[in-house]
PDB file of C-alpha atoms in Angstrom:
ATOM      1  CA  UNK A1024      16.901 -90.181 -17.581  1.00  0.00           C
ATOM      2  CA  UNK A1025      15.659 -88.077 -14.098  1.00  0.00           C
ATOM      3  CA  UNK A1026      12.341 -86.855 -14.011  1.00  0.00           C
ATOM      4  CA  UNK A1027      13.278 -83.319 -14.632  1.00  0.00           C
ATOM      5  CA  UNK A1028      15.094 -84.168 -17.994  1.00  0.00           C
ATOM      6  CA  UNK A1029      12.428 -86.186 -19.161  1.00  0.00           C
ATOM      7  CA  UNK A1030       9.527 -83.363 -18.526  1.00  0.00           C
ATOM      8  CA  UNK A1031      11.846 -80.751 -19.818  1.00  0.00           C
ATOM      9  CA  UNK A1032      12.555 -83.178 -23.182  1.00  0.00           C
ATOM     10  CA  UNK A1033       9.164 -84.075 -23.459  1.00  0.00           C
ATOM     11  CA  UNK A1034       6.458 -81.087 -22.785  1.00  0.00           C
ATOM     12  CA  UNK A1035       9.088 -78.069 -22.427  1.00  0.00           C
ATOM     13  CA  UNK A1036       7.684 -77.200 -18.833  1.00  0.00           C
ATOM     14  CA  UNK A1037      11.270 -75.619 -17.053  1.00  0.00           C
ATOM     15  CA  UNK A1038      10.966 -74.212 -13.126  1.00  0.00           C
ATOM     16  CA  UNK A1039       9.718 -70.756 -12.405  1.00  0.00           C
ATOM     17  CA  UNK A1040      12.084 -68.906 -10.147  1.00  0.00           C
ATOM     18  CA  UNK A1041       9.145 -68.149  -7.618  1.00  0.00           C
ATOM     19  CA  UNK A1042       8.840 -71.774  -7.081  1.00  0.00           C
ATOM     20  CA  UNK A1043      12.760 -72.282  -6.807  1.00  0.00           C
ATOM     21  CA  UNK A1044      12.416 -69.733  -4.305  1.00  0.00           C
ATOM     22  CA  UNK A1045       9.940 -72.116  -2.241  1.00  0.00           C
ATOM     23  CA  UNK A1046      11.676 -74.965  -2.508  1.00  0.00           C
ATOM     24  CA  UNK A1047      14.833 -73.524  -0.961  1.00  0.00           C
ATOM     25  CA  UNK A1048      12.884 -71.451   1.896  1.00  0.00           C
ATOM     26  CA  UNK A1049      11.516 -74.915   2.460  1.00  0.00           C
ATOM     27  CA  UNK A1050      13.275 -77.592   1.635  1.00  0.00           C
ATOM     28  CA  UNK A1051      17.202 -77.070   0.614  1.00  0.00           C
ATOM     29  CA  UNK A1052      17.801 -74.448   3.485  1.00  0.00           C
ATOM     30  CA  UNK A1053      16.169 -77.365   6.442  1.00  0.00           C
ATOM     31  CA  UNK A1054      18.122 -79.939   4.705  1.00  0.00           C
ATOM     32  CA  UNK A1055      21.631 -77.835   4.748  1.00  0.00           C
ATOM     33  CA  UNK A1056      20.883 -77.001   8.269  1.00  0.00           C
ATOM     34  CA  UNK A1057      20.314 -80.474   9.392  1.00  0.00           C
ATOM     35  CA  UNK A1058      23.395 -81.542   7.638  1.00  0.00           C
ATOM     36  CA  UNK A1059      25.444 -78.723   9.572  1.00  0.00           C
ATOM     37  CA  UNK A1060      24.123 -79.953  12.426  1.00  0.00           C
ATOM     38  CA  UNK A1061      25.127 -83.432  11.947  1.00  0.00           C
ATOM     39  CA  UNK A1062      28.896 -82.943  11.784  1.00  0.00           C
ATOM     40  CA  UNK A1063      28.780 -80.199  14.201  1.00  0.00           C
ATOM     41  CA  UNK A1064      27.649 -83.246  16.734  1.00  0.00           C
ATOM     42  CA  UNK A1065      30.444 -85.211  15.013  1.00  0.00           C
ATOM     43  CA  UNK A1066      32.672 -83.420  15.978  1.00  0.00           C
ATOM     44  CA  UNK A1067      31.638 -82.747  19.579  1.00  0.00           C
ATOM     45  CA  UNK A1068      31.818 -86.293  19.964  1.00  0.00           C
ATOM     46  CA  UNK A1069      35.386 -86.991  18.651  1.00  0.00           C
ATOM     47  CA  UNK A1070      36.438 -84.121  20.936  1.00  0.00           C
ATOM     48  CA  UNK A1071      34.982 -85.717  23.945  1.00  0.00           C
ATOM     49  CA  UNK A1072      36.870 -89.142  23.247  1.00  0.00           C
ATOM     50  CA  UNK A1073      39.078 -89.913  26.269  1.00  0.00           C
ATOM     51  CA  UNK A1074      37.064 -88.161  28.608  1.00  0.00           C
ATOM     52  CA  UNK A1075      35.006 -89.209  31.241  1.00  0.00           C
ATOM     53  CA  UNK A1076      32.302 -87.797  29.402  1.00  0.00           C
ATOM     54  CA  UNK A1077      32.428 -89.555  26.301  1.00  0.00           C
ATOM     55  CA  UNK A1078      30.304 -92.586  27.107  1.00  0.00           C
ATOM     56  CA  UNK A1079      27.701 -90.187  28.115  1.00  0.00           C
ATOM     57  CA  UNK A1080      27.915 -88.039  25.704  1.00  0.00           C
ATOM     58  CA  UNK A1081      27.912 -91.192  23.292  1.00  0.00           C
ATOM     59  CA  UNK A1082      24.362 -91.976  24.815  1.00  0.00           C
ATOM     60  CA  UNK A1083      23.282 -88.037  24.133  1.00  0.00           C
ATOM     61  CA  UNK A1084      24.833 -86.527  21.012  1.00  0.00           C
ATOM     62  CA  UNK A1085      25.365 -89.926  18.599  1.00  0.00           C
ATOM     63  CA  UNK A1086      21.264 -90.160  18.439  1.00  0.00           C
ATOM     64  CA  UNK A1087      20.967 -86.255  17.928  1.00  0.00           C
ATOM     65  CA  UNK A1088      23.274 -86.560  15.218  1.00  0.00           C
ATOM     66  CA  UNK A1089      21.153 -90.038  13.903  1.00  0.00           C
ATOM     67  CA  UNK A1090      18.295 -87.653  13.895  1.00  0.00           C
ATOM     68  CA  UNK A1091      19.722 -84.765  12.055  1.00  0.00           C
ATOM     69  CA  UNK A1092      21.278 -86.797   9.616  1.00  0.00           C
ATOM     70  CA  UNK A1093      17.630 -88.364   8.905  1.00  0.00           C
ATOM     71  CA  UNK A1094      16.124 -84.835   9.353  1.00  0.00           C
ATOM     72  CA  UNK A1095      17.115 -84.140   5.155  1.00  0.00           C
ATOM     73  CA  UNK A1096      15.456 -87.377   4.467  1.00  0.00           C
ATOM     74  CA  UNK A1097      12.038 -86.804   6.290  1.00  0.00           C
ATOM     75  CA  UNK A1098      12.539 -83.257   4.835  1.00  0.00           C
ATOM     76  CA  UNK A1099      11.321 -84.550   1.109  1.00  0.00           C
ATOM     77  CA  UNK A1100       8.606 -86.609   2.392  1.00  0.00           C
ATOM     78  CA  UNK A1101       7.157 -83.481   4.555  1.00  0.00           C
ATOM     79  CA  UNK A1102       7.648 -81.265   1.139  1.00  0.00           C
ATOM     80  CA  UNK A1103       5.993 -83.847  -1.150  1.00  0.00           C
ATOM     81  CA  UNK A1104       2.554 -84.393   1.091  1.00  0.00           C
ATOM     82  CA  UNK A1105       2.410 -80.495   1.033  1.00  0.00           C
ATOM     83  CA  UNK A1106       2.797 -80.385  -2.435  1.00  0.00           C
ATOM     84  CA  UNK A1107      -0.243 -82.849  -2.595  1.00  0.00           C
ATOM     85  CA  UNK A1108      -2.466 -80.804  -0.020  1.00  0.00           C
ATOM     86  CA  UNK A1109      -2.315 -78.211  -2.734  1.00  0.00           C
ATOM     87  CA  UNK A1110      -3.971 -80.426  -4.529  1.00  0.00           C
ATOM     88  CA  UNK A1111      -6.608 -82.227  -2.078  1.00  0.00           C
ATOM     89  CA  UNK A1112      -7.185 -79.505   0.009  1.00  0.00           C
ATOM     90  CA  UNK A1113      -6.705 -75.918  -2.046  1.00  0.00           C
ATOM     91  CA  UNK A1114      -7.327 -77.329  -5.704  1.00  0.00           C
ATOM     92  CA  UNK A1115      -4.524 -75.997  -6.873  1.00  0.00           C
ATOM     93  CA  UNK A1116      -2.902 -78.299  -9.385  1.00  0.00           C
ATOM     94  CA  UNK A1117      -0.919 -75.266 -11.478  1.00  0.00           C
ATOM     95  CA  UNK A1118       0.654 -74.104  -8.002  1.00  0.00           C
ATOM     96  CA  UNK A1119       1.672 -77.969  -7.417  1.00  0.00           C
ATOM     97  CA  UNK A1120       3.076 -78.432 -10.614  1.00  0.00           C
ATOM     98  CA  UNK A1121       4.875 -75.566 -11.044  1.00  0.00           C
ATOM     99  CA  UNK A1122       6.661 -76.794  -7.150  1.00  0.00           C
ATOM    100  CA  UNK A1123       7.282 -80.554  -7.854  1.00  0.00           C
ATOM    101  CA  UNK A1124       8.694 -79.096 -11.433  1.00  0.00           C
ATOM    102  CA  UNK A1125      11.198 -76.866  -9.218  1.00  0.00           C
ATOM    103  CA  UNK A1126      12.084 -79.383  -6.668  1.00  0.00           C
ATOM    104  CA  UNK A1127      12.801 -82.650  -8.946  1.00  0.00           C
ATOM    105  CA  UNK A1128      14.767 -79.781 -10.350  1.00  0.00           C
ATOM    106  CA  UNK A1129      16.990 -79.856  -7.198  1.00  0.00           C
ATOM    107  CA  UNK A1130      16.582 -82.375  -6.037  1.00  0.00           C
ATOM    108  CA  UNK A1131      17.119 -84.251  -9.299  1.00  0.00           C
ATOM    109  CA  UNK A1132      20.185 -86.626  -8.455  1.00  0.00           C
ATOM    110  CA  UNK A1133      18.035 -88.572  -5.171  1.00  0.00           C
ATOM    111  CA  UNK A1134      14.250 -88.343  -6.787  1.00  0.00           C
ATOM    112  CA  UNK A1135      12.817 -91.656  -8.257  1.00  0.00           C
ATOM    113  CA  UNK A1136      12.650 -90.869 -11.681  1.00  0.00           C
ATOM    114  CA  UNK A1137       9.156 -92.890 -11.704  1.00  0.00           C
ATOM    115  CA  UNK A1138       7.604 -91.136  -8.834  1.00  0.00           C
ATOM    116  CA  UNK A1139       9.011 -87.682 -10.528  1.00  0.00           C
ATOM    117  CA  UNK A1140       6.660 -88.350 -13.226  1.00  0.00           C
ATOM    118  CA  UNK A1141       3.870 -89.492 -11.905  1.00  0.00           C
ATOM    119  CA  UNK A1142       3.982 -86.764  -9.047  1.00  0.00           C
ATOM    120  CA  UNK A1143       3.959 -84.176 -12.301  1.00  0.00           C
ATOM    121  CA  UNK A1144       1.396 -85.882 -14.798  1.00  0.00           C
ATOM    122  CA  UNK A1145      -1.466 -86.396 -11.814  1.00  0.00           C
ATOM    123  CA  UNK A1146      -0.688 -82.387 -11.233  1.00  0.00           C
ATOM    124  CA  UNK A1147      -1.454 -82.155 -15.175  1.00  0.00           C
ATOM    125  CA  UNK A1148      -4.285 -84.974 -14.754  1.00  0.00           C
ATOM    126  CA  UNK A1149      -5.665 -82.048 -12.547  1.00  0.00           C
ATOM    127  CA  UNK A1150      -5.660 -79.108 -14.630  1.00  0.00           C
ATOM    128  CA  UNK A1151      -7.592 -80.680 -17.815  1.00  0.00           C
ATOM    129  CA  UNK A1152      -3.971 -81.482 -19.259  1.00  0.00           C
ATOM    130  CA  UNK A1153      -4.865 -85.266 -19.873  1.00  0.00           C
ATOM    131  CA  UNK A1154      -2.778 -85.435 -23.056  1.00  0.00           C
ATOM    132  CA  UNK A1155       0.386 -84.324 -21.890  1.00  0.00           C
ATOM    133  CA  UNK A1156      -0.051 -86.145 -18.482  1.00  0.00           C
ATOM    134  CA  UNK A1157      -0.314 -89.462 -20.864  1.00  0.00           C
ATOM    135  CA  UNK A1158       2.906 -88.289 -22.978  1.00  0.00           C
ATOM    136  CA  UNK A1159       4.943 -87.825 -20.106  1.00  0.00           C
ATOM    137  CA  UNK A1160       4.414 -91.120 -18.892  1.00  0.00           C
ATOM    138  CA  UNK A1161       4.303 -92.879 -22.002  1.00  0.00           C
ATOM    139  CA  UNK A1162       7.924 -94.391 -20.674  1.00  0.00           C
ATOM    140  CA  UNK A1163       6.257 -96.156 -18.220  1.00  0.00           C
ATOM    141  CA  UNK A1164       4.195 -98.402 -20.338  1.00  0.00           C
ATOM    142  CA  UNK A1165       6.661-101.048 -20.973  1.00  0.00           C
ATOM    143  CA  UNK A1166       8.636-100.549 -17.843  1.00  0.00           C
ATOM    144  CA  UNK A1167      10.176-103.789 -16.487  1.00  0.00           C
ATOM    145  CA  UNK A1168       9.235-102.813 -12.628  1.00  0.00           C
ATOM    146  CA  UNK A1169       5.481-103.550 -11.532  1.00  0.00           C
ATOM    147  CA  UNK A1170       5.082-100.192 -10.030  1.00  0.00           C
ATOM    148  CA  UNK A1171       6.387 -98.443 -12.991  1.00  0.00           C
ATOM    149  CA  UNK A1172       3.911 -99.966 -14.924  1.00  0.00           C
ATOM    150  CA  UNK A1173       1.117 -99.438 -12.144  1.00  0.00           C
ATOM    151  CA  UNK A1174       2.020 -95.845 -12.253  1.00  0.00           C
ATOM    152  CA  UNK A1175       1.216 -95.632 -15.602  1.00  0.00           C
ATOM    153  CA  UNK A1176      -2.121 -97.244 -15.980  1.00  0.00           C
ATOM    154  CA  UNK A1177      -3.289 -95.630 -12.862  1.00  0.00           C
ATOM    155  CA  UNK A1178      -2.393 -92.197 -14.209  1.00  0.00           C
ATOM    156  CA  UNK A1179      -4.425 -93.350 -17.965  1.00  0.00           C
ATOM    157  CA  UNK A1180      -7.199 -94.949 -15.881  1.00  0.00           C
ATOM    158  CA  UNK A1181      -7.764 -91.292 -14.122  1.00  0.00           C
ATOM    159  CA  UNK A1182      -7.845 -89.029 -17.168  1.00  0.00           C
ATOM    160  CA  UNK A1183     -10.131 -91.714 -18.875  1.00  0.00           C
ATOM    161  CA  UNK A1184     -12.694 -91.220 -16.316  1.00  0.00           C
ATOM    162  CA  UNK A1185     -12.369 -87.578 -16.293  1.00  0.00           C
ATOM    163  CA  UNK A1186     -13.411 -87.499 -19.916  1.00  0.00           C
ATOM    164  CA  UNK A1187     -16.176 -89.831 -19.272  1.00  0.00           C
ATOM    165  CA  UNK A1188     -14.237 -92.593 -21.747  1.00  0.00           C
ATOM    166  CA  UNK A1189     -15.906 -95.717 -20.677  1.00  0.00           C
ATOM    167  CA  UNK A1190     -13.589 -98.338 -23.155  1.00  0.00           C
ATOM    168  CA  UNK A1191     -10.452 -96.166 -21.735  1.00  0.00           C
ATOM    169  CA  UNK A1192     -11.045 -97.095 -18.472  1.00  0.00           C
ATOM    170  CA  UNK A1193     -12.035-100.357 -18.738  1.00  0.00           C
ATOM    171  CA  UNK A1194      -8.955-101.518 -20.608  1.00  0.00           C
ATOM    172  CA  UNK A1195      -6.975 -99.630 -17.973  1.00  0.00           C
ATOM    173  CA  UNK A1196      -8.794-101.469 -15.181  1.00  0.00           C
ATOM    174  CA  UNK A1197      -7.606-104.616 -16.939  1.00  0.00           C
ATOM    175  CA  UNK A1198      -4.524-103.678 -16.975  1.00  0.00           C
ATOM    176  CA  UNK A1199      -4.206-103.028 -13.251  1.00  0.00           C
ATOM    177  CA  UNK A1200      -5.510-105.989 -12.404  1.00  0.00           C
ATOM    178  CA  UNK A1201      -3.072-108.170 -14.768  1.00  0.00           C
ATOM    179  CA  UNK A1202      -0.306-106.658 -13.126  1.00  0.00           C
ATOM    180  CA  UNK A1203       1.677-109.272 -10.948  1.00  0.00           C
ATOM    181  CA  UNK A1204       1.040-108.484  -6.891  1.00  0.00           C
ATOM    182  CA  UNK A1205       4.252-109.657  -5.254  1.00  0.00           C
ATOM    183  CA  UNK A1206       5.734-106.211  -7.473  1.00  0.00           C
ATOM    184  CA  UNK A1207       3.349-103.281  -5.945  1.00  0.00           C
ATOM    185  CA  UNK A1208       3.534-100.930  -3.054  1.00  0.00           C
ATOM    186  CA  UNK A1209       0.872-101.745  -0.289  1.00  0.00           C
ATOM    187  CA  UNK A1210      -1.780 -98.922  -1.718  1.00  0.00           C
ATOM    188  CA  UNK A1211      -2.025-100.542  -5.235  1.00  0.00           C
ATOM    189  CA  UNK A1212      -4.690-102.813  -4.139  1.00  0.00           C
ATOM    190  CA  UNK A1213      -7.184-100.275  -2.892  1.00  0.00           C
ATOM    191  CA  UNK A1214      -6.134 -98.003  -5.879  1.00  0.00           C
ATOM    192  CA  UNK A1215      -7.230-100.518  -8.510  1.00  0.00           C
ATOM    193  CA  UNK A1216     -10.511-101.067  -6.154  1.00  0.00           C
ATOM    194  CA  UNK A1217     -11.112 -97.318  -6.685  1.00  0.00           C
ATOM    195  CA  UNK A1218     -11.019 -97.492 -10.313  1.00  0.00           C
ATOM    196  CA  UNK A1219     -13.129-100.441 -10.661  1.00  0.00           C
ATOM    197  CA  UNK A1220     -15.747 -98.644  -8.552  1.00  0.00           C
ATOM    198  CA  UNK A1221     -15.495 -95.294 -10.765  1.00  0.00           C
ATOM    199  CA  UNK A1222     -15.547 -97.812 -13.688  1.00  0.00           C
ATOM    200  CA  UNK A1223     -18.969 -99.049 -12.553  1.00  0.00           C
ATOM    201  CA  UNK A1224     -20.482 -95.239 -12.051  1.00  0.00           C
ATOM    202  CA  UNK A1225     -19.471 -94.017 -15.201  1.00  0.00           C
ATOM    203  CA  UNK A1226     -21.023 -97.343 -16.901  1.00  0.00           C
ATOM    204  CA  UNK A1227     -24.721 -96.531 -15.656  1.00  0.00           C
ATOM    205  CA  UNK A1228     -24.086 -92.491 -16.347  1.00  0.00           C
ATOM    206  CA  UNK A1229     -23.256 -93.725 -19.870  1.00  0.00           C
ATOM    207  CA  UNK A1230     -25.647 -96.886 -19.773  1.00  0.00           C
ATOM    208  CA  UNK A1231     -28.878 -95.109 -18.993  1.00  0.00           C
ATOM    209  CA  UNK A1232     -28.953 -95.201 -15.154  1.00  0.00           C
ATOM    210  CA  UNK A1233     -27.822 -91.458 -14.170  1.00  0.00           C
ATOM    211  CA  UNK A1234     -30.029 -91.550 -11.251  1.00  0.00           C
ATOM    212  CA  UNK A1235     -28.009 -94.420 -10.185  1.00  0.00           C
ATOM    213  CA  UNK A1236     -24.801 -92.795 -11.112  1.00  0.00           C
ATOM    214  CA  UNK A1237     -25.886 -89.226  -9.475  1.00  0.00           C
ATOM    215  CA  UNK A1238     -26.350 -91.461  -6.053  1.00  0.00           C
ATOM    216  CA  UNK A1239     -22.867 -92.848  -6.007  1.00  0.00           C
ATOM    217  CA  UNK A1240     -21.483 -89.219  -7.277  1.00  0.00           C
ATOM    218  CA  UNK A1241     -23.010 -87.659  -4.501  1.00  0.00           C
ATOM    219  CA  UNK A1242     -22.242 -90.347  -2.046  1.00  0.00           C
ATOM    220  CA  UNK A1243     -18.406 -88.949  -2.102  1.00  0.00           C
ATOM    221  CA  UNK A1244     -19.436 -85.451  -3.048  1.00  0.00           C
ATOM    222  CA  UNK A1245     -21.479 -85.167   0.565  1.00  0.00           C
ATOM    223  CA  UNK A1246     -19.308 -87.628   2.637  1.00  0.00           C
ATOM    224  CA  UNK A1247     -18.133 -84.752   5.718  1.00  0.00           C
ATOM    225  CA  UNK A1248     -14.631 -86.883   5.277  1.00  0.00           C
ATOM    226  CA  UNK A1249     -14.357 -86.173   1.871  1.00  0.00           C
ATOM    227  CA  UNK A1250     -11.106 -84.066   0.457  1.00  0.00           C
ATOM    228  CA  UNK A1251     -12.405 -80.655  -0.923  1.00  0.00           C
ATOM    229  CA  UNK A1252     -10.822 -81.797  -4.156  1.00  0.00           C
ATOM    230  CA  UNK A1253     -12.932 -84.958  -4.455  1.00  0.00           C
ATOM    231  CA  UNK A1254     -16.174 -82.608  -3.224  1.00  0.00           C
ATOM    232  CA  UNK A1255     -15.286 -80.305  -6.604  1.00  0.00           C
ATOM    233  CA  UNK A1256     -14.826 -83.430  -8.707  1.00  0.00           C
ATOM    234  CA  UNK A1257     -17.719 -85.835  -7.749  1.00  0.00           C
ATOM    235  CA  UNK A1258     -19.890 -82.434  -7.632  1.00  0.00           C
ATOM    236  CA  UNK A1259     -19.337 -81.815 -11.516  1.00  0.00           C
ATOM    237  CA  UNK A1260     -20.059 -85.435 -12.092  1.00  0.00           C
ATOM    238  CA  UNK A1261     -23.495 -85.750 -10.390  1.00  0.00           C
ATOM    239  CA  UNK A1262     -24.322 -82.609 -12.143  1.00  0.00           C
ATOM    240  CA  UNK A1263     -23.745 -84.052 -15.233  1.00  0.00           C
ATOM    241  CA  UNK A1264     -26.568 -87.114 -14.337  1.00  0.00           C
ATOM    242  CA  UNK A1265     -29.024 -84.642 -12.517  1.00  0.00           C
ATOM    243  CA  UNK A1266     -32.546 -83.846 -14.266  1.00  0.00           C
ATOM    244  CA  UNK A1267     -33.189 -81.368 -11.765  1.00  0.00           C
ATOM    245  CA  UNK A1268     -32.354 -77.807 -12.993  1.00  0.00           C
ATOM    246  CA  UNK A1269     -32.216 -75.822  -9.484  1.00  0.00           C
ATOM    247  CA  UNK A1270     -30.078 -79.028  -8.708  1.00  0.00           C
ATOM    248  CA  UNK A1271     -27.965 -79.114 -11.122  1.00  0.00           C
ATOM    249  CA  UNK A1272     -27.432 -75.722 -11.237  1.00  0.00           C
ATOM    250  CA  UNK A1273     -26.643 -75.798  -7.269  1.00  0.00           C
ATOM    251  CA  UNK A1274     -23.962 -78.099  -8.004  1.00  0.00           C
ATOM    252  CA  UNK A1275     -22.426 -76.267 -10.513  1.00  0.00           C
ATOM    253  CA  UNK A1276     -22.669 -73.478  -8.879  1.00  0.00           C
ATOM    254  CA  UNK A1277     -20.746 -74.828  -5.641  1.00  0.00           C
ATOM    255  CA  UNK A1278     -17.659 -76.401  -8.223  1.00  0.00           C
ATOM    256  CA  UNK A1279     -17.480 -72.837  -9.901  1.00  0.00           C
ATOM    257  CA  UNK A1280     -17.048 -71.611  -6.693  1.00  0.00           C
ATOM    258  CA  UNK A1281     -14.649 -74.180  -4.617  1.00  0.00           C
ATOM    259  CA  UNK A1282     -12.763 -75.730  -7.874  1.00  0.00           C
ATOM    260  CA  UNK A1283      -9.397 -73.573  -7.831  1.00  0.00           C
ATOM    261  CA  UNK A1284      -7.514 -74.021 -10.765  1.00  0.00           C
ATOM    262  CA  UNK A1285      -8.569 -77.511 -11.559  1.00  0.00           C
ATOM    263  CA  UNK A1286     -10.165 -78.232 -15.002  1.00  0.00           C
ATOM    264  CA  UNK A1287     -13.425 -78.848 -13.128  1.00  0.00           C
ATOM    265  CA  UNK A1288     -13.658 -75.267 -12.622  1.00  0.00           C
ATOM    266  CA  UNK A1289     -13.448 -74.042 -16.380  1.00  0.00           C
ATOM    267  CA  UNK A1290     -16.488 -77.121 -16.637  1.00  0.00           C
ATOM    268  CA  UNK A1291     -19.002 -76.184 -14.279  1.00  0.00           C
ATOM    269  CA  UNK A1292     -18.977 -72.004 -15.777  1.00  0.00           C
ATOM    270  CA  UNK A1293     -18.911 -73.413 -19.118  1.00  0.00           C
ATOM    271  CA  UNK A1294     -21.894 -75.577 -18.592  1.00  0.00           C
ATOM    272  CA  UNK A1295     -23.336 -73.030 -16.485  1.00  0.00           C
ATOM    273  CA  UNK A1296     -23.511 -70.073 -19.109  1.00  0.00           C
ATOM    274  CA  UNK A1297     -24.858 -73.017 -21.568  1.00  0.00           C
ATOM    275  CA  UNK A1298     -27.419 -73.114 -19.520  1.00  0.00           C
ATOM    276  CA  UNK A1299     -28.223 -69.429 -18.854  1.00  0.00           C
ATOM    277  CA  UNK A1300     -28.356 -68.929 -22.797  1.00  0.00           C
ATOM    278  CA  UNK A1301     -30.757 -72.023 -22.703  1.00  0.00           C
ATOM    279  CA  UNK A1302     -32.987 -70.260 -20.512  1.00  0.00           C
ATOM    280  CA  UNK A1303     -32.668 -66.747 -22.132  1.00  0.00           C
ATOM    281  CA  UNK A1304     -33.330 -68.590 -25.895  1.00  0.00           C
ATOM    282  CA  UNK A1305     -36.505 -70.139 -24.376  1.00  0.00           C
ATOM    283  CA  UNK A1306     -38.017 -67.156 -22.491  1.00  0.00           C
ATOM    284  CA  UNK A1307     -40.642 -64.975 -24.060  1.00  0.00           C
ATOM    285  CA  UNK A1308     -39.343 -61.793 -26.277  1.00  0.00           C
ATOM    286  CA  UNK A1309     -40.645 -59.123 -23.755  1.00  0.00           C
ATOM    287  CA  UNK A1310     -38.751 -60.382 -21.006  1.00  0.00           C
ATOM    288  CA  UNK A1311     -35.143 -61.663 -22.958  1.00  0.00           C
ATOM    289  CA  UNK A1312     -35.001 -58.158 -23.900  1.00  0.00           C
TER     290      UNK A1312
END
């Protein structure tokens, strides 16, 4: 089943017609153009055959028409890593979503159903959603291919650390590392490396070290070459491990601020007005009221 059946079947999530809207400004309006392009160098070529000109022509049009024809194909790759700046660099998982929905849409016959999936759950993983991102990928558990697999337990192993489930993601870090090699993509490596290092954080936040933890938080939170995303999401975390108030609150503060429409956002005001009615239960009468 594609990637857009399976969403649809599973979670009910259909395109918007704003987001169609993008994805044929942007992506099926290049591609058609490129493909137009293509056979009108075609056919420049076959009407230069016999001519003194065709050899040359050969050496001048045939790779224009190489390009154009790989210009569609380029195309998707160029849509999908905007789709994920919306993500890393505007935190805006509900605007991604709501594009990769509409573009697996049409684009539904050439997208790897796996990739599909995953591109949509981590865009739920995002917004807080990390029970539907599991359902959706639930298909992926017993999958025969490596990376299918991979997919999936990287996808678990990132909502259990967002909710700070310690036994979540350390069976998901055994999974990834049980996997057989020879059957993932070149990244996999450094992805499971990630997870064991978040792993290790969230064990002394949980463990009784969240000075330790804050350090590492903030280590990623402050690093100049961090994405703005991961500032957001390693902010909320050191919070969470801080005992200083102005801190803490500073921290907050900043993810309220900077988190878009990621679930991080909705976490930082929460725990922020927490706070505030701390403060206003423990000042003196005169000056609450």
């Amino acid at each position: 089943m594609r990637a857009y059946e399976r969403i649809v079947e599973v979670l009910g999530d259909e395109a918007d017609a704003e987001s169609r809207e993008w994805v044929r400004r942007k992506y099926t309006v290049r591609v058609r153009v490129a493909g137009v392009a293509a056979f009108a160098f075609f056919v420049m070529i076959m009407g230069m055959s016999g001519t003194p000109w065709f050899a040359i022509s050969t050496f001048v049009l045939l790779p224009l028409m190489i390009v154009a024809v790989f210009f569609g194909v380029f195309m998707r790759g160029s849509v999908n890593k905007g789709l994920t700046r919306l993500i890393d660099d505007d935190c805006d998982p509900l605007l991604c979503a709501r594009r990769t929905l509409a573009l697996l849409e049409k684009d539904k016959k050439n997208a790897d159903p796996r990739s599909g999936l995953f591109s949509y759950a981590y865009a739920l993983r995002w917004q807080g959603k990390w029970n539907e991102a599991a359902k959706l990928m639930r298909d992926l558990e017993d999958d025969p291919d490596p990376q299918g697999m991979f997919l999936y337990h990287n996808l678990l192993a990132y909502c259990a650390w967002d909710k700070r489930d310690l036994k979540g993601l350390t069976a998901e870090v055994k999974a990834l590392k049980e996997l057989p090699a020879e059957g993932l993509s070149k990244d996999a490596a450094s992805h499971i490396a990630e997870h064991v290092a978040l792993r290790d954080m969230l064990s002394k936040e949980l463990n009784g070290k969240p000075s330790k933890a804050a350090a590492g938080y903030l280590q990623v939170a402050d690093d100049p070459k961090a994405l703005p995303a991961h500032r957001v999401l390693f902010s909320l975390k050191a919070a969470g491990c801080l005992a200083d108030p102005a801190e803490r609150h500073a921290r907050l503060a900043y993810v309220a601020e900077h988190g878009g429409t990621t679930w991080c956002t909705a976490e930082a005001r929460k725990q922020l007005e927490k706070e505030s009615r701390k403060e206003l239960a423990g000042a003196p009468a005169g000056t609450a009221s």
